[in-house]
Structures are given as C-alpha cells and as structure tokens.
mmCIF file of C-alpha atoms in Angstrom:
data_model
loop_
_atom_site.group_PDB
_atom_site.id
_atom_site.type_symbol
_atom_site.label_atom_id
_atom_site.label_comp_id
_atom_site.label_asym_id
_atom_site.label_seq_id
_atom_site.Cartn_x
_atom_site.Cartn_y
_atom_site.Cartn_z
ATOM 1 C CA UNK A 1 -7.860 -16.930 -21.899
ATOM 2 C CA UNK A 2 -10.914 -18.139 -20.023
ATOM 3 C CA UNK A 3 -14.057 -16.725 -18.495
ATOM 4 C CA UNK A 4 -13.944 -17.551 -14.778
ATOM 5 C CA UNK A 5 -16.874 -18.332 -12.496
ATOM 6 C CA UNK A 6 -17.723 -15.350 -10.267
ATOM 7 C CA UNK A 7 -18.804 -16.271 -6.743
ATOM 8 C CA UNK A 8 -22.241 -14.931 -5.839
ATOM 9 C CA UNK A 9 -23.255 -13.444 -2.519
ATOM 10 C CA UNK A 10 -23.915 -14.930 0.053
ATOM 11 C CA UNK A 11 -21.267 -17.554 -0.810
ATOM 12 C CA UNK A 12 -19.140 -17.844 2.365
ATOM 13 C CA UNK A 13 -15.934 -17.934 0.287
ATOM 14 C CA UNK A 14 -16.464 -14.205 -0.383
ATOM 15 C CA UNK A 15 -15.567 -13.637 3.280
ATOM 16 C CA UNK A 16 -12.095 -15.189 2.978
ATOM 17 C CA UNK A 17 -9.242 -12.762 3.650
ATOM 18 C CA UNK A 18 -6.763 -12.787 0.762
ATOM 19 C CA UNK A 19 -3.065 -13.560 1.203
ATOM 20 C CA UNK A 20 -0.224 -11.478 -0.275
ATOM 21 C CA UNK A 21 1.125 -12.394 -3.697
ATOM 22 C CA UNK A 22 4.743 -13.581 -3.719
ATOM 23 C CA UNK A 23 5.033 -15.375 -7.072
ATOM 24 C CA UNK A 24 4.724 -13.293 -10.253
ATOM 25 C CA UNK A 25 5.166 -16.254 -12.608
ATOM 26 C CA UNK A 26 3.118 -17.617 -15.493
ATOM 27 C CA UNK A 27 0.249 -18.822 -13.293
ATOM 28 C CA UNK A 28 -0.363 -15.291 -11.966
ATOM 29 C CA UNK A 29 -0.091 -13.788 -15.459
ATOM 30 C CA UNK A 30 -2.728 -16.229 -16.739
ATOM 31 C CA UNK A 31 -4.999 -15.418 -13.793
ATOM 32 C CA UNK A 32 -4.668 -11.682 -14.517
ATOM 33 C CA UNK A 33 -5.601 -12.194 -18.169
ATOM 34 C CA UNK A 34 -8.502 -14.493 -17.284
ATOM 35 C CA UNK A 35 -9.797 -12.047 -14.668
ATOM 36 C CA UNK A 36 -9.619 -9.164 -17.142
ATOM 37 C CA UNK A 37 -11.550 -11.179 -19.733
ATOM 38 C CA UNK A 38 -14.108 -12.171 -17.075
ATOM 39 C CA UNK A 39 -14.536 -8.569 -15.895
ATOM 40 C CA UNK A 40 -15.005 -7.223 -19.433
ATOM 41 C CA UNK A 41 -17.416 -10.039 -20.311
ATOM 42 C CA UNK A 42 -19.577 -9.566 -17.180
ATOM 43 C CA UNK A 43 -19.480 -6.491 -17.872
ATOM 44 C CA UNK A 44 -17.859 -4.749 -14.926
ATOM 45 C CA UNK A 45 -15.260 -2.129 -14.033
ATOM 46 C CA UNK A 46 -13.415 -4.098 -11.355
ATOM 47 C CA UNK A 47 -12.839 -7.643 -10.162
ATOM 48 C CA UNK A 48 -10.945 -8.935 -7.147
ATOM 49 C CA UNK A 49 -9.269 -12.339 -7.169
ATOM 50 C CA UNK A 50 -11.410 -13.326 -4.169
ATOM 51 C CA UNK A 51 -14.505 -13.059 -6.374
ATOM 52 C CA UNK A 52 -13.184 -15.852 -8.603
ATOM 53 C CA UNK A 53 -12.217 -18.028 -5.611
ATOM 54 C CA UNK A 54 -8.523 -17.134 -5.768
ATOM 55 C CA UNK A 55 -7.779 -15.689 -2.356
ATOM 56 C CA UNK A 56 -4.729 -13.620 -3.173
ATOM 57 C CA UNK A 57 -4.321 -9.839 -2.918
ATOM 58 C CA UNK A 58 -4.884 -8.970 -6.547
ATOM 59 C CA UNK A 59 -7.502 -7.008 -8.457
ATOM 60 C CA UNK A 60 -8.077 -5.748 -11.981
ATOM 61 C CA UNK A 61 -9.816 -2.465 -12.808
ATOM 62 C CA UNK A 62 -10.763 -0.571 -15.953
ATOM 63 C CA UNK A 63 -13.155 2.352 -15.499
ATOM 64 C CA UNK A 64 -12.817 3.672 -19.076
ATOM 65 C CA UNK A 65 -15.727 3.617 -21.517
ATOM 66 C CA UNK A 66 -13.429 2.106 -24.178
ATOM 67 C CA UNK A 67 -12.314 -0.733 -21.869
ATOM 68 C CA UNK A 68 -8.711 -0.326 -22.985
ATOM 69 C CA UNK A 69 -6.850 0.800 -19.842
ATOM 70 C CA UNK A 70 -6.593 -2.259 -17.634
ATOM 71 C CA UNK A 71 -4.964 -1.582 -14.280
ATOM 72 C CA UNK A 72 -3.624 -4.397 -12.118
ATOM 73 C CA UNK A 73 -3.171 -3.904 -8.374
ATOM 74 C CA UNK A 74 -1.226 -6.550 -6.460
ATOM 75 C CA UNK A 75 -0.832 -6.394 -2.675
ATOM 76 C CA UNK A 76 -2.606 -2.994 -2.655
ATOM 77 C CA UNK A 77 -2.528 -0.752 0.378
ATOM 78 C CA UNK A 78 -4.388 2.508 0.944
ATOM 79 C CA UNK A 79 -1.786 4.898 2.350
ATOM 80 C CA UNK A 80 -4.074 7.926 2.738
ATOM 81 C CA UNK A 81 -7.782 8.670 2.609
ATOM 82 C CA UNK A 82 -9.466 12.063 2.646
ATOM 83 C CA UNK A 83 -11.681 13.053 5.530
ATOM 84 C CA UNK A 84 -14.197 14.227 2.954
ATOM 85 C CA UNK A 85 -16.676 11.472 2.129
ATOM 86 C CA UNK A 86 -18.959 10.812 -0.813
ATOM 87 C CA UNK A 87 -21.872 8.475 -1.383
ATOM 88 C CA UNK A 88 -21.595 6.505 -4.601
ATOM 89 C CA UNK A 89 -24.194 4.131 -5.992
ATOM 90 C CA UNK A 90 -22.295 0.826 -6.054
ATOM 91 C CA UNK A 91 -22.977 -2.491 -7.685
ATOM 92 C CA UNK A 92 -21.003 -5.723 -7.664
ATOM 93 C CA UNK A 93 -20.451 -8.636 -10.018
ATOM 94 C CA UNK A 94 -20.951 -10.940 -7.013
ATOM 95 C CA UNK A 95 -24.326 -9.319 -6.246
ATOM 96 C CA UNK A 96 -25.814 -8.921 -9.739
ATOM 97 C CA UNK A 97 -28.664 -6.472 -10.209
ATOM 98 C CA UNK A 98 -28.253 -4.803 -6.814
ATOM 99 C CA UNK A 99 -27.142 -1.179 -6.482
ATOM 100 C CA UNK A 100 -27.102 1.020 -3.402
ATOM 101 C CA UNK A 101 -25.330 4.018 -1.956
ATOM 102 C CA UNK A 102 -22.144 3.457 0.028
ATOM 103 C CA UNK A 103 -20.242 6.250 1.753
ATOM 104 C CA UNK A 104 -16.473 6.182 1.290
ATOM 105 C CA UNK A 105 -13.572 8.652 1.360
ATOM 106 C CA UNK A 106 -13.776 10.830 -1.755
ATOM 107 C CA UNK A 107 -10.015 10.620 -2.469
ATOM 108 C CA UNK A 108 -7.392 8.019 -1.665
ATOM 109 C CA UNK A 109 -3.753 7.204 -2.283
ATOM 110 C CA UNK A 110 -2.905 3.593 -2.969
ATOM 111 C CA UNK A 111 0.416 1.793 -3.201
ATOM 112 C CA UNK A 112 0.581 -1.526 -5.049
ATOM 113 C CA UNK A 113 2.612 -3.712 -7.369
ATOM 114 C CA UNK A 114 1.846 -4.084 -11.082
ATOM 115 C CA UNK A 115 1.563 -7.439 -12.867
ATOM 116 C CA UNK A 116 5.379 -7.729 -13.035
ATOM 117 C CA UNK A 117 6.004 -6.851 -9.374
ATOM 118 C CA UNK A 118 7.005 -3.221 -9.962
ATOM 119 C CA UNK A 119 5.817 -0.838 -7.217
ATOM 120 C CA UNK A 120 3.653 2.173 -8.045
ATOM 121 C CA UNK A 121 1.558 4.761 -6.221
ATOM 122 C CA UNK A 122 -1.629 6.352 -7.409
ATOM 123 C CA UNK A 123 -4.000 9.033 -6.172
ATOM 124 C CA UNK A 124 -7.599 8.330 -7.127
ATOM 125 C CA UNK A 125 -11.017 9.917 -6.824
ATOM 126 C CA UNK A 126 -14.417 9.509 -8.465
ATOM 127 C CA UNK A 127 -15.260 6.136 -9.979
ATOM 128 C CA UNK A 128 -11.638 4.900 -9.875
ATOM 129 C CA UNK A 129 -11.293 5.776 -6.177
ATOM 130 C CA UNK A 130 -14.565 4.059 -5.316
ATOM 131 C CA UNK A 131 -13.686 1.016 -7.409
ATOM 132 C CA UNK A 132 -10.292 0.600 -5.726
ATOM 133 C CA UNK A 133 -11.887 0.778 -2.267
ATOM 134 C CA UNK A 134 -14.686 -1.616 -3.283
ATOM 135 C CA UNK A 135 -12.282 -4.226 -4.698
ATOM 136 C CA UNK A 136 -9.940 -3.891 -1.727
ATOM 137 C CA UNK A 137 -12.903 -4.682 0.538
ATOM 138 C CA UNK A 138 -13.233 -8.000 -1.322
ATOM 139 C CA UNK A 139 -9.594 -8.775 -0.512
ATOM 140 C CA UNK A 140 -10.471 -8.233 3.152
ATOM 141 C CA UNK A 141 -13.457 -10.582 2.891
ATOM 142 C CA UNK A 142 -16.080 -7.824 2.793
ATOM 143 C CA UNK A 143 -18.928 -7.363 0.293
ATOM 144 C CA UNK A 144 -20.443 -3.907 -0.289
ATOM 145 C CA UNK A 145 -23.869 -4.969 1.006
ATOM 146 C CA UNK A 146 -22.314 -5.160 4.471
ATOM 147 C CA UNK A 147 -22.333 -1.328 4.484
ATOM 148 C CA UNK A 148 -26.127 -1.375 4.158
ATOM 149 C CA UNK A 149 -28.704 -1.675 6.934
ATOM 150 C CA UNK A 150 -29.387 -5.177 8.283
ATOM 151 C CA UNK A 151 -32.881 -5.046 6.752
ATOM 152 C CA UNK A 152 -31.574 -4.232 3.242
ATOM 153 C CA UNK A 153 -28.775 -6.779 3.576
ATOM 154 C CA UNK A 154 -31.209 -9.554 4.565
ATOM 155 C CA UNK A 155 -33.558 -8.713 1.681
ATOM 156 C CA UNK A 156 -30.629 -8.861 -0.754
ATOM 157 C CA UNK A 157 -29.410 -12.140 0.727
ATOM 158 C CA UNK A 158 -32.898 -13.678 0.381
ATOM 159 C CA UNK A 159 -33.151 -12.457 -3.224
ATOM 160 C CA UNK A 160 -29.705 -13.844 -4.132
ATOM 161 C CA UNK A 161 -30.422 -17.241 -2.525
ATOM 162 C CA UNK A 162 -33.693 -17.508 -4.505
ATOM 163 C CA UNK A 163 -31.889 -16.604 -7.746
ATOM 164 C CA UNK A 164 -29.117 -19.143 -7.088
ATOM 165 C CA UNK A 165 -31.713 -21.877 -6.387
ATOM 166 C CA UNK A 166 -33.513 -20.963 -9.618
ATOM 167 C CA UNK A 167 -30.287 -21.182 -11.607
ATOM 168 C CA UNK A 168 -29.455 -24.533 -10.001
ATOM 169 C CA UNK A 169 -32.966 -25.847 -10.835
ATOM 170 C CA UNK A 170 -32.596 -24.740 -14.466
ATOM 171 C CA UNK A 171 -29.195 -26.433 -14.743
ATOM 172 C CA UNK A 172 -30.611 -29.621 -13.248
ATOM 173 C CA UNK A 173 -33.528 -29.648 -15.714
ATOM 174 C CA UNK A 174 -31.175 -29.062 -18.637
ATOM 175 C CA UNK A 175 -28.996 -31.961 -17.448
ATOM 176 C CA UNK A 176 -32.049 -34.243 -17.149
ATOM 177 C CA UNK A 177 -33.259 -33.301 -20.634
ATOM 178 C CA UNK A 178 -29.859 -34.204 -22.120
ATOM 179 C CA UNK A 179 -30.188 -37.766 -20.852
ATOM 180 C CA UNK A 180 -33.274 -38.484 -22.982
#
C-alpha cells in the first residue's frame, strides 16, 4: 500500500466532476487500500478519490475512534435528505488547518456499491451523515469552503496559496542542498 498525494485547495483539479466506476478489478482494489492508508495517515475520517487526483465516484470513510470500520462508497447517490438542517464544524484534508460551520441536512439516505460492486443502502446522521455529504461534494467538484462567504473563502485561498508556495520553496532548498 502507498500514501497518496492529497490535492490542496485551490488546486483546480479539485473542481473536476468524477465519473462513475465501471471496473471493480485489481486497480480499483489497490486504489481503495491506498486511499484508506492515506486517510488514516493524514489523519482524517473521509477521503474522496477526487482528492487524490483520481476522478472516479469513490470515497472511503471511517468515523470510528478505533479506525477499524472502513466504509467504501462507489457511485454513491443520496436518495433522501431531511428537511431538518444542522451546522457542523467541518474540516478537509485538502484544506488543512481550516475549520468552519457548514449547514447540511441532518439525516440522509445513501445508495452505493461496496468495493466488490454489491449494492447497499444506508441511513446516516451525525458525523457519518456529514462526512458522506462532504465527500460526495468532492465527487461533484465542490470543496466545503465554497459554502462559506466570499470573504472567508478568499482569505482561505490566500492562506493556502502562501502555504503551498512555502512548501515549494522548502522543497527547492532541500533539492539544492542535496547537490552540494
């Protein structure tokens, strides 16, 4: 298994709409395992394939404290959402260090395929419900900061761009130092 590179906001690839999964072969199984390892290592509770530059409708989630109940959702579809809403403080592996309140339906029903292509349905609320909706947004090319005000979103974008430039500068200096 491998730790994958997680795209960071405002990378334009995060706005790519994912395509349905049709092949459940070895390549998909490896991607699922690599995404799970990446999510646990980050650490996070959910990761969409779009976040690792694989634009297919697949996401992995584990909201347990023990990190031992991995759930895989392939070609997920929300079939029902409650009218009742809740605000949940969300964060994202693609927007590290940023948390803010996002209002979403408090309960949902989702239909998806598991890692072997078997259909299942699930009703979710609380952290699991929020996580499913958050990861499904990624599959639609949407990042949670897009729910925030334009002012907050622009501040976050500026902060992320500065951090990315800093990381790139550090990598460049390390590369230069290796040459000597």
